[in-house]
XYZ file of N, CA and C in Angstrom:
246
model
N -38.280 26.614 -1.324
C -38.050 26.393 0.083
C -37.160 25.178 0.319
N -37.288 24.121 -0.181
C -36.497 22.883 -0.359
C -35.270 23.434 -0.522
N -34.817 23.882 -1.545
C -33.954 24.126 -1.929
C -32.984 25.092 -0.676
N -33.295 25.866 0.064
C -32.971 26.756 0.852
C -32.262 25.786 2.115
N -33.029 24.398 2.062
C -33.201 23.811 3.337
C -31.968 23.102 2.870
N -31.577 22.396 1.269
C -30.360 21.499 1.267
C -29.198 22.473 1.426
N -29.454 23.764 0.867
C -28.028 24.897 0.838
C -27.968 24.668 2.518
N -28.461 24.783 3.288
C -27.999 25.264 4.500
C -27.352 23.953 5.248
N -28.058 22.748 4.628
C -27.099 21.594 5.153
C -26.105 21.422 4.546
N -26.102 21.909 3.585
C -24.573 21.356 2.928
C -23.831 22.253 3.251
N -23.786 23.508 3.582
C -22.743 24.468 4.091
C -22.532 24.628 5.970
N -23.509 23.693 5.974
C -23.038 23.551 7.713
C -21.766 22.403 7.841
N -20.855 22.865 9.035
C -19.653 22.130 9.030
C -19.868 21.160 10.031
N -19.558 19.861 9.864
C -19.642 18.726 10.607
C -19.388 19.601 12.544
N -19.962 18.944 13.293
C -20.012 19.024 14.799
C -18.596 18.782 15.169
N -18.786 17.404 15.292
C -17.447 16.695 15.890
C -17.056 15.596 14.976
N -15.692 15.713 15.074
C -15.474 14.265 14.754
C -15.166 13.199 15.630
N -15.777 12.051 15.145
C -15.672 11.119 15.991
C -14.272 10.556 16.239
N -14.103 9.825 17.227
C -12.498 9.533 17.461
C -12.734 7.774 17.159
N -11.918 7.111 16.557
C -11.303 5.665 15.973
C -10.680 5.503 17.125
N -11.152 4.148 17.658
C -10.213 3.574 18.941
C -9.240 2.921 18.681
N -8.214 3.117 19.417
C -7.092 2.165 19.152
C -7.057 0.893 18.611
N -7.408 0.241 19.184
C -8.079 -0.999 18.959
C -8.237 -1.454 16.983
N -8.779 -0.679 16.817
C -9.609 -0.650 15.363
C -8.646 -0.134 14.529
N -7.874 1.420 14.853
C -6.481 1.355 14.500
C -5.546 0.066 13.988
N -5.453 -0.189 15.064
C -4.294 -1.476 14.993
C -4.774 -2.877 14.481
N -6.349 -2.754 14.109
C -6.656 -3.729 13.640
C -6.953 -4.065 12.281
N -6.924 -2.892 11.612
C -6.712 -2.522 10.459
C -5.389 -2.000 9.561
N -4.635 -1.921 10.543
C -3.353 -1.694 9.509
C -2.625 -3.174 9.855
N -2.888 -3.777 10.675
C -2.574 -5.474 11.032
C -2.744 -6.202 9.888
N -3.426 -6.011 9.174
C -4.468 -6.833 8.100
C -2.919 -6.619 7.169
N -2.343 -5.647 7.109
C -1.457 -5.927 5.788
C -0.101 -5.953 6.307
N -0.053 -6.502 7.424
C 1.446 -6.165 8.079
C 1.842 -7.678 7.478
N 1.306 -8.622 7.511
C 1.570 -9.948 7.148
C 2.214 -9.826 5.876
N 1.892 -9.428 4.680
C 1.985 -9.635 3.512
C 2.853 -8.560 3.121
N 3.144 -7.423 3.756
C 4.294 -6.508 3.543
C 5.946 -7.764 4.279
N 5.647 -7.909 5.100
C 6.602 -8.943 5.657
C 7.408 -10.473 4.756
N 5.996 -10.416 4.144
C 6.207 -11.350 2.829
C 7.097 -11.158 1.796
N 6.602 -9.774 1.425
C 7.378 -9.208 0.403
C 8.691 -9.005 0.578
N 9.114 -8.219 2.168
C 10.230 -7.944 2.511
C 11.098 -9.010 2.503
N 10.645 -10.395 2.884
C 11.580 -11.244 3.139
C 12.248 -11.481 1.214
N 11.569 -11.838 0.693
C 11.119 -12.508 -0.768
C 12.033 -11.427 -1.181
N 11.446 -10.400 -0.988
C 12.677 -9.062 -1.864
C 14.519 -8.880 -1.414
N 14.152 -9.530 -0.079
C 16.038 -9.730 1.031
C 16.488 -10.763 0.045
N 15.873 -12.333 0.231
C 16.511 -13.116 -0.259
C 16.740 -13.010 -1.764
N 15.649 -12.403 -2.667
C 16.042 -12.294 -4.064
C 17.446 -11.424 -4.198
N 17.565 -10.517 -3.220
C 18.903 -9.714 -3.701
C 19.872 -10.734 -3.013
N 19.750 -11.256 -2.172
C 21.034 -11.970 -1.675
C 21.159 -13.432 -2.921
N 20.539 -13.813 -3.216
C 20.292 -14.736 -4.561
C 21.388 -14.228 -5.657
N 20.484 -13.111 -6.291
C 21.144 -12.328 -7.412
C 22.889 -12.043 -6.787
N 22.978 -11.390 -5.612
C 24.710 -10.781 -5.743
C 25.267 -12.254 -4.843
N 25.214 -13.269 -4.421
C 26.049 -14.366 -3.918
C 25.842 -15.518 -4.577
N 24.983 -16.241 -5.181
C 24.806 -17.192 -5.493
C 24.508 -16.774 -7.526
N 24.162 -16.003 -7.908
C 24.033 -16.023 -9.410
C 25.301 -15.057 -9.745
N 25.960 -14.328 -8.793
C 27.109 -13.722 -9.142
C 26.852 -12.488 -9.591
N 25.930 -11.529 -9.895
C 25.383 -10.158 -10.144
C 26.512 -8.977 -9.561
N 26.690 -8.406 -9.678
C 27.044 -6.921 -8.506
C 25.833 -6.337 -8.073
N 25.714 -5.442 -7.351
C 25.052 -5.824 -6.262
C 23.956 -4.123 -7.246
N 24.682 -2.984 -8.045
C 24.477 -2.368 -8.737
C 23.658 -3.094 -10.101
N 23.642 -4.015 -10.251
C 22.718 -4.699 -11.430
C 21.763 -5.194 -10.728
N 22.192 -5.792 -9.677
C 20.293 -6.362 -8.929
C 19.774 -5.530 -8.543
N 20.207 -4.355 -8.080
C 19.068 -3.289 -7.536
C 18.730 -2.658 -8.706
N 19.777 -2.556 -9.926
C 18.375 -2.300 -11.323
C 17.246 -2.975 -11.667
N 17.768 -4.017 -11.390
C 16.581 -5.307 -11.923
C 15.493 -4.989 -10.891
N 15.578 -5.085 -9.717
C 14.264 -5.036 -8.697
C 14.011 -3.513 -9.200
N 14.781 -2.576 -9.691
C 13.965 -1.688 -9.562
C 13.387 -1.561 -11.103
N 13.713 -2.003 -11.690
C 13.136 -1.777 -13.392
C 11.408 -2.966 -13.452
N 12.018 -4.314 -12.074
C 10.225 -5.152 -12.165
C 9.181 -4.472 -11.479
N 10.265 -2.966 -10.490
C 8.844 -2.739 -9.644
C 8.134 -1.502 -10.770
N 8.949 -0.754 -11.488
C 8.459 0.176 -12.881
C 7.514 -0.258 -13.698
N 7.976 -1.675 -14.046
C 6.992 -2.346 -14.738
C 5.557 -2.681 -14.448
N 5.939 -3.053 -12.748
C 4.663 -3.777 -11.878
C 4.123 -2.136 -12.074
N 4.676 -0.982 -11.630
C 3.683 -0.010 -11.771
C 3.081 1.021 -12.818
N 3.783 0.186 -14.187
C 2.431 0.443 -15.187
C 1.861 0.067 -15.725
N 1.957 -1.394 -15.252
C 1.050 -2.780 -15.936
C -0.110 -2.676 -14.315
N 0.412 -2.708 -13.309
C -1.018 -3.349 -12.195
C -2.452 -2.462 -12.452
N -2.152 -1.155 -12.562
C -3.812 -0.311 -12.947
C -4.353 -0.938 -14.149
N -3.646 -1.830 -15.047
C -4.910 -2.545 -16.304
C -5.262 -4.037 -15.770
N -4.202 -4.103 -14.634
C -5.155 -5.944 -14.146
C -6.868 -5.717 -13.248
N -7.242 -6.981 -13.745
C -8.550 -6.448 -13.520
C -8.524 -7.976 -11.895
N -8.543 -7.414 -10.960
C -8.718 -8.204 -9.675
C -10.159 -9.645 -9.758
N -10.369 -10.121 -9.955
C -11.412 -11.666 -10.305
C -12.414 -11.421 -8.824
């Protein structure tokens, strides 16, 4: 009988879904707007670095940013966060 009683809850489909207020929306994707902004700047000036001031073409610095972000993404899944 138990058993009859979990089959029938688990195959019943949720009612409603609840609705996320704006509010909470925007207060949660806020949280990383800061630190994407960070990056963006840090990633502008490193290329303007590399092709005006270290002399690069502008085709070798966008290898380089793109060969540290390759790297960053198959080294970050073995760092272990503290």
């Amino acid at each position: 009988m138990e058993l009859k009683k979990m089959a029938s809850v688990i195959n019943e489909a949720p009612q409603e879904k609840a609705e996320i207020p704006l509010f909470r929306k925007l207060s949660y994707s806020l949280t990383d707007f800061g630190g994407n902004v960070l990056f963006v700047s840090i990633s502008t000036y490193l290329l303007y670095f590399y092709t005006d001031v270290f002399g690069l073409s502008i085709g070798v610095a966008g290898t380089i940013l793109l060969l540290t972000r390759c790297i960053d993404m198959c080294t970050r899944p073995c760092q272990v966060d503290g």
